[in-house]
Short mmCIF file of C-alpha atoms in Angstrom, two decimals:
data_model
loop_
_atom_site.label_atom_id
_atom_site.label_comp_id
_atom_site.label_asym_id
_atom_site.label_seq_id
_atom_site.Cartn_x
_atom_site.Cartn_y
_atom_site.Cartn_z
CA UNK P 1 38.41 11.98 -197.17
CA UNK P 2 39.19 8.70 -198.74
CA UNK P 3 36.42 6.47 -199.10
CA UNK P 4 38.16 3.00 -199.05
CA UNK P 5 40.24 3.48 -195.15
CA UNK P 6 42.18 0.93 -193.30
CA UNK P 7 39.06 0.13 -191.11
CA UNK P 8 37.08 -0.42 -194.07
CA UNK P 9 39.83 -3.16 -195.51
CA UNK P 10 39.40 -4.99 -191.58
CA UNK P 11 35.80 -4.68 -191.79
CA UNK P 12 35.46 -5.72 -195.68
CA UNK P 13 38.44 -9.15 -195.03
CA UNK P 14 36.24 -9.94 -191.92
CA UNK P 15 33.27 -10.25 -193.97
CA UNK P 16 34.92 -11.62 -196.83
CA UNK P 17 35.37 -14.15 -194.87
CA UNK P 18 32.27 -14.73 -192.56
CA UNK P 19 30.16 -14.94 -195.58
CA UNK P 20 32.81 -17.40 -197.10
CA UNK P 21 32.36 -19.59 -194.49
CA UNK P 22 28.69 -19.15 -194.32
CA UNK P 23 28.46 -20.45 -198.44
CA UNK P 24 31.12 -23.58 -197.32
CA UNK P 25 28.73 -24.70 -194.54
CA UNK P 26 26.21 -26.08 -197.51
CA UNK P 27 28.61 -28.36 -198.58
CA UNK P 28 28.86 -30.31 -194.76
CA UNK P 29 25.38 -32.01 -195.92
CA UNK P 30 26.77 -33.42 -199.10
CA UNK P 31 29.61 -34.39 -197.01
CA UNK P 32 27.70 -35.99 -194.84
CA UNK P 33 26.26 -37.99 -196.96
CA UNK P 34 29.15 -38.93 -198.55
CA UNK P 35 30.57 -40.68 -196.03
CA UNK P 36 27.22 -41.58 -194.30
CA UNK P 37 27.57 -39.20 -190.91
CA UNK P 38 24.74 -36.84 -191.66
CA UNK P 39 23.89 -36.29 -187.97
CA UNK P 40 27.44 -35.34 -187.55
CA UNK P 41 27.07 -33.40 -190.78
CA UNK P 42 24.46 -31.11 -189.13
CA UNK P 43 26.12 -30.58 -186.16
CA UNK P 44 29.23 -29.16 -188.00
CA UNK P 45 26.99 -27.33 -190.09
CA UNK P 46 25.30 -25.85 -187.39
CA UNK P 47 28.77 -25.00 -185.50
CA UNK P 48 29.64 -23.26 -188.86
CA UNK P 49 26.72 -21.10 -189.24
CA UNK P 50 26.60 -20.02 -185.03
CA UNK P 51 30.27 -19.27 -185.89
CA UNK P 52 29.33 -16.87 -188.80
CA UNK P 53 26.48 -15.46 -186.74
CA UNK P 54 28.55 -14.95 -183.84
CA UNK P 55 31.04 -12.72 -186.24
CA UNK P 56 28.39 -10.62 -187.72
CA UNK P 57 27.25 -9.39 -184.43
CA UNK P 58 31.05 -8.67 -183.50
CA UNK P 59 31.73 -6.66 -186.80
CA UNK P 60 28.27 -4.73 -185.88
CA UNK P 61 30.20 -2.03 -183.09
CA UNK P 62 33.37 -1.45 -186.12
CA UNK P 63 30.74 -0.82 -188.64
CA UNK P 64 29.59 1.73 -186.75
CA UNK P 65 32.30 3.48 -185.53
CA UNK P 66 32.54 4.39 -189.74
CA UNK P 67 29.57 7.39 -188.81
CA UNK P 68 32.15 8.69 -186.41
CA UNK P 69 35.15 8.52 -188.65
CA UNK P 70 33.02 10.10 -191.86
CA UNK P 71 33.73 13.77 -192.84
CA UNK P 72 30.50 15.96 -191.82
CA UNK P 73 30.35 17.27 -195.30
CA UNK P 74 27.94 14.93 -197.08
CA UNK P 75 27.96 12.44 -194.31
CA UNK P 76 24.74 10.52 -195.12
CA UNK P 77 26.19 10.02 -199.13
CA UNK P 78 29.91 8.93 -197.72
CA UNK P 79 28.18 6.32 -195.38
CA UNK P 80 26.28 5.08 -198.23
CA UNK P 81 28.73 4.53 -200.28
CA UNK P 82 30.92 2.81 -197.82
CA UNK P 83 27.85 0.53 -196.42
CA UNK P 84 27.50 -0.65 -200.20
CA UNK P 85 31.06 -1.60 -200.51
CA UNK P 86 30.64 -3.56 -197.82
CA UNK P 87 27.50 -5.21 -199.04
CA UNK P 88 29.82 -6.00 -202.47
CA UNK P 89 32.20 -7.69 -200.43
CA UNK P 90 29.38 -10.05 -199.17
CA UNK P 91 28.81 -10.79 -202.54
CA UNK P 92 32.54 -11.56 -203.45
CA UNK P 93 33.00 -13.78 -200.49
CA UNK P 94 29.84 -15.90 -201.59
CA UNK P 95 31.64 -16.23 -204.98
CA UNK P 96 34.90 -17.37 -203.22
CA UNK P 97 32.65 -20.16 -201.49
CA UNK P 98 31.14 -21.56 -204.69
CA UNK P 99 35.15 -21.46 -206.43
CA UNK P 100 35.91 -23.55 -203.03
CA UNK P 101 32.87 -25.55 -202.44
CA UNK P 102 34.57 -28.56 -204.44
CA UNK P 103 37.61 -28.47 -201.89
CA UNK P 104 35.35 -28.11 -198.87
CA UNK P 105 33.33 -31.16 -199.83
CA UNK P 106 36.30 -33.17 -199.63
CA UNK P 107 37.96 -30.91 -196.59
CA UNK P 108 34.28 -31.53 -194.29
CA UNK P 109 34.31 -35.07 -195.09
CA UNK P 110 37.35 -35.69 -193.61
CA UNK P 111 36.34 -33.77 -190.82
CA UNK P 112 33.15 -35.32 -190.49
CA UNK P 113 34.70 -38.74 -190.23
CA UNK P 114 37.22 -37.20 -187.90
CA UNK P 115 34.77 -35.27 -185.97
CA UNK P 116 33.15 -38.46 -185.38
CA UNK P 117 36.29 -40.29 -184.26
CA UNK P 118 36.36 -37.27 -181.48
CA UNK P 119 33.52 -37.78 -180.25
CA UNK P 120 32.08 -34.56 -181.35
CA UNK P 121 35.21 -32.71 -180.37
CA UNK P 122 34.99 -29.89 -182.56
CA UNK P 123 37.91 -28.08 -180.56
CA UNK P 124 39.85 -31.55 -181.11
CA UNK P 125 38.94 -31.38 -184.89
CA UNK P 126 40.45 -28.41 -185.01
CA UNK P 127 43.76 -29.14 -183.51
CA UNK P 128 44.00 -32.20 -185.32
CA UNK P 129 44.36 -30.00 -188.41
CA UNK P 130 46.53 -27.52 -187.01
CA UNK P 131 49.96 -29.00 -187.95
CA UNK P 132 51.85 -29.14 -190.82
CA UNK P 133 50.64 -32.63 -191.34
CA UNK P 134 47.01 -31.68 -191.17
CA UNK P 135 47.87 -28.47 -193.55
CA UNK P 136 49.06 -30.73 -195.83
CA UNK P 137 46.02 -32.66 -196.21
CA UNK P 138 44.00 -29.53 -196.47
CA UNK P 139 45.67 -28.87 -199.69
CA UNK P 140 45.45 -32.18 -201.16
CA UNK P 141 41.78 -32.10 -201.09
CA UNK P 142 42.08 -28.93 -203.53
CA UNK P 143 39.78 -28.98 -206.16
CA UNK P 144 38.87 -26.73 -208.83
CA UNK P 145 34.50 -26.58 -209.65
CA UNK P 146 33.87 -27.98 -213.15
CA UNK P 147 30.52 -28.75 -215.24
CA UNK P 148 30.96 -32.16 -214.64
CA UNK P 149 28.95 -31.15 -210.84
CA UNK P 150 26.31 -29.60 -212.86
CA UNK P 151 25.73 -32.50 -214.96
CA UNK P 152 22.07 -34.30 -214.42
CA UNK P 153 20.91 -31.02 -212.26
CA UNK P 154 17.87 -29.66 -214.68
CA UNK P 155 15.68 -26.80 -213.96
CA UNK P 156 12.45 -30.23 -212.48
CA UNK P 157 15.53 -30.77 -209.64
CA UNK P 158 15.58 -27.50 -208.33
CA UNK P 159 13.60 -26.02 -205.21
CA UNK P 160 12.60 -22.96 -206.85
CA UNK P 161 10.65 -22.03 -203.65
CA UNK P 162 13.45 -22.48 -201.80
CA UNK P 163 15.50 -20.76 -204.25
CA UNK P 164 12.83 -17.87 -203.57
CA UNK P 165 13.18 -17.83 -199.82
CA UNK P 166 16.28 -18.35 -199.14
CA UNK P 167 17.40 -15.08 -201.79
CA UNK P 168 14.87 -13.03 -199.52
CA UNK P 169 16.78 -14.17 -196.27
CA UNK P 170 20.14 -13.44 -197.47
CA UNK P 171 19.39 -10.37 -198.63
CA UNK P 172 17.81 -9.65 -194.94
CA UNK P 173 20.59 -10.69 -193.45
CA UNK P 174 22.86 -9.12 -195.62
CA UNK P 175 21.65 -5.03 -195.11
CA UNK P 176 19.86 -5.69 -191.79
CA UNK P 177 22.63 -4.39 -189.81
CA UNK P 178 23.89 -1.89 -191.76
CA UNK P 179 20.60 -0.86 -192.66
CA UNK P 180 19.61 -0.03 -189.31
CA UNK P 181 22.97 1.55 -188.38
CA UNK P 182 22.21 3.93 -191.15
CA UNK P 183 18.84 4.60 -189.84
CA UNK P 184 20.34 5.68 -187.04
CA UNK P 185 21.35 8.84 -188.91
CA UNK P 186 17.88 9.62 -190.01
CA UNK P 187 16.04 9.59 -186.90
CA UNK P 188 16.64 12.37 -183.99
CA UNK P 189 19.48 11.87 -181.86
CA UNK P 190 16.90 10.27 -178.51
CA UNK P 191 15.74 7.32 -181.17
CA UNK P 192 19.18 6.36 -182.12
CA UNK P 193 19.56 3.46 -179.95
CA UNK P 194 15.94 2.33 -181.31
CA UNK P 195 17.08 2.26 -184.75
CA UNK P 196 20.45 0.61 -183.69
CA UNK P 197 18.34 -2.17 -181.87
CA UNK P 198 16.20 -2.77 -184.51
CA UNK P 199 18.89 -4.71 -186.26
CA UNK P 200 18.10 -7.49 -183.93
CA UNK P 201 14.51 -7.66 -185.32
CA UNK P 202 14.98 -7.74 -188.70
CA UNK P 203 17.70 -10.93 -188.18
CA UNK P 204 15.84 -12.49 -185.80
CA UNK P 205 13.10 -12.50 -188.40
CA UNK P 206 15.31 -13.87 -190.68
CA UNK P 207 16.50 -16.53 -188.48
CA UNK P 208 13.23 -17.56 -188.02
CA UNK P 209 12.80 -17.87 -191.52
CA UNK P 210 15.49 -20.06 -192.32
CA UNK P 211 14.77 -22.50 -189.34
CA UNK P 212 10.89 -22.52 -190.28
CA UNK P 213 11.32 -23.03 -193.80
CA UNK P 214 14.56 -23.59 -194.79
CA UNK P 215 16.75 -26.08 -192.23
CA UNK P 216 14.07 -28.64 -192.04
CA UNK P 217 13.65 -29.35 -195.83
CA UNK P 218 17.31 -29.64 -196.20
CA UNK P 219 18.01 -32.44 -193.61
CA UNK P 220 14.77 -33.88 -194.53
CA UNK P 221 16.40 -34.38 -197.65
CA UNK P 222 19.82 -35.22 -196.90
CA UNK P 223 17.68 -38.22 -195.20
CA UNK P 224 15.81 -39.26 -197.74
CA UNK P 225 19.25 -39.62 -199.92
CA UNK P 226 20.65 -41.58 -197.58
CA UNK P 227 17.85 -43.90 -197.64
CA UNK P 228 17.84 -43.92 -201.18
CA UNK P 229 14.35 -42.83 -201.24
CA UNK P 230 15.25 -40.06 -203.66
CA UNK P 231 18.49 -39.38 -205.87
CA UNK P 232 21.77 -37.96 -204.74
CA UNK P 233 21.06 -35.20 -207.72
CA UNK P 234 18.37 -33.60 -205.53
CA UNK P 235 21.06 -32.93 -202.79
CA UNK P 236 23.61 -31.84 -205.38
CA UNK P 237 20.39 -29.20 -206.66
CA UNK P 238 19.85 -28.08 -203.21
CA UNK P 239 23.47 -27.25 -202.55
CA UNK P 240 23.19 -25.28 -205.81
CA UNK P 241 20.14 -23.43 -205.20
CA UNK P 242 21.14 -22.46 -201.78
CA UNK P 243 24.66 -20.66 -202.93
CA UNK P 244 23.31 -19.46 -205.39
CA UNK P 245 20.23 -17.69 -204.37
CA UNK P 246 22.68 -16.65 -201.35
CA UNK P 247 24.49 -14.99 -203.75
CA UNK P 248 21.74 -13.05 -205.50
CA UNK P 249 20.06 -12.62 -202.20
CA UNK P 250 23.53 -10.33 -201.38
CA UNK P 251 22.88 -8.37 -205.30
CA UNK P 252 19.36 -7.88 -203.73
CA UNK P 253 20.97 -6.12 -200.65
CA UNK P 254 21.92 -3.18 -202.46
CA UNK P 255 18.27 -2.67 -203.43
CA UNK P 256 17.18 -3.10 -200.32
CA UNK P 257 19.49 -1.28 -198.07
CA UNK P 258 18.18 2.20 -198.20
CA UNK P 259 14.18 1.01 -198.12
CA UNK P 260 15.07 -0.85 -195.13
CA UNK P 261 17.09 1.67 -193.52
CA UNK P 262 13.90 4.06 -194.00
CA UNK P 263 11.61 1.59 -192.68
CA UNK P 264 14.01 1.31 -189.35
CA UNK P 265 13.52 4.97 -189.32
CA UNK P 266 10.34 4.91 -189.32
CA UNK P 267 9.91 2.16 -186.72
CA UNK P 268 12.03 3.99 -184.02
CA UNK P 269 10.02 6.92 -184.28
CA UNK P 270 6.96 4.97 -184.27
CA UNK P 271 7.79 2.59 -181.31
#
C-alpha cells in the first residue's frame, strides 16, 4: 500500500496551512505596534491562534481514520511513518510563515487599522478583503525577508528562555495528537478511548504553558515598545525567537513522538 494517499495530501495541505497561520500570528504584535493598535493587535492575534486551535482539533477524527485505512501487515511501522510525514509538514508550513512573515507584517497592519475602523468586526475585516480590490492590496504588500530585518538583533536581545519554552511547547503541540492516536494502538482494545483522550491533556498542558509563561511577556513587551521604555529591536528579537524555536520545537516532534506515544500508553493503562 502506498504510503503517501490522497487523505494524507488533505490532511498534510490542512496542516500546512494551520501551522502557517499559527507562525503569521507573531507578526500581528509588530503590526500592532506599527501602527500603534496593540490592543487590537492582540485581539487579532488571539482570533488567529483560536482559529488554528480550532483546526487542529478538526483534523484530529481524519488523522485517525489513517489506522483504519493502513494495511494489517506492519501496521504499527506504516502509521509511523505516515504520522512523521505529517509532523514534516508542520515543519514546512512554519518555514512558509517565516518566507511570508515580511508580507504579513504589512498585510495585519492594514487589517489592524481596518479592524479598528470595524469596530472589531473581524467577519467585516474579512469581507472587506474579499474582492478583487482587497486581493489586490494583499499582493502589493508582498515582500520578500532580507538581512536587513536581522540587522541590530544580537544574541544580548534574545529571550533565550523563551526561546527554551516556547521549542518545548511546539513540539507538545506538535506530536500530542498524533502521539496519543498512536498510543491507541499499543494499549488493549477497552483503553483505546483513554489513550485517544489523553490528547486533550497533553495540549491543555501546553496551553497552559504558553498563557503562563509565554503570552504575558510578549504583550508586556509590545507595551513597553510602545512606550518607548525599551527598543523596537527587542520586539523584532521576540518575533524571531518565537518562529524560530516554533520551528525547531516541530524538528523536536519527531524525537518525541514515539516517547510520548508510550507514555500515553502507559497512562491509559494506568488511569
Amino acid at each position: 500500500m502506498e504510503l503517501i494517499t490522497g487523505k494524507i495530501m488533505i490532511i498534510a495541505s490542512f496542516l500546512l496551512i494551520v501551522t502557517m497561520i499559527e507562525t503569521l500570528a507573531y507578526s500581528t504584535r509588530i503590526s500592532g505596534v506599527r501602527v500603534r493598535l496593540i490592543a487590537t493587535a492582540i485581539s487579532l492575534f488571539s482570533t488567529l491562534v483560536v482559529v488554528a486551535r480550532l483546526s487542529t482539533t478538526i483534523q484530529q477524527p481524519l488523522t485517525a481514520k489513517l489506522i483504519a485505512e493502513a494495511p494489517g501487515i506492519d501496521k504499527l511501522t506504516f502509521i509511523e511513518e505516515q504520522y512523521r510525514i505529517l509532523i514534516g509538514v508542520t515543519s514546512i508550513g512554519v518555514l512558509v510563515g517565516m518566507i511570508l512573515f515580511p508580507t504579513f507584517i504589512q498585510i495585519f497592519s492594514r487589517a489592524i487599522i481596518q479592524l479598528s475602523h470595524e469596530r472589531g468586526s473581524v467577519i467585516t475585516l474579512f469581507l472587506r478583503f474579499l474582492n478583487l480590490d482587497g486581493i489586490k492590496k494583499i499582493f502589493a504588500c508582498f515582500r520578500l525577508p532580507t538581512f536587513t530585518y536581522l540587522k541590530g538583533i544580537t544574541y544580548k536581545t534574545i529571550p533565550k528562555r523563551l526561546f527554551v519554552m516556547n521549542v518545548i511547547v511546539s513540539a507538545i503541540f506538535t506530536t500530542g495528537v498524533l502521539s496519543s492516536i498512536y498510543a491507541s494502538m499499543l494499549v488493549p482494545e477497552d483503553y483505546t478511548q483513554a489513550a485517544l483522550m489523553s490528547s486533550g491533556i497533553i495540549n491543555g498542558i501546553a496551553t497552559i504553558l504558553l498563557t503562563l509563561f509565554i503570552d504575558p511577556k510578549a504583550s508586556v513587551l509590545a507595551d513597553r515598545v510602545m512606550k518607548k521604555q525599551v527598543d523596537y529591536i527587542y520586539l523584532k528579537s521576540y518575533s524571531l525567537t518565537m518562529v524560530s524555536s516554533k520551528f525547531f520545537g516541530t524538528i523536536v516532534a519527531q524525537f518525541l513522538f514515539l516517547p510520548a506515544a508510550y507514555y500515553v500508553a502507559w497512562f491509559a493503562n494506568w488511569i
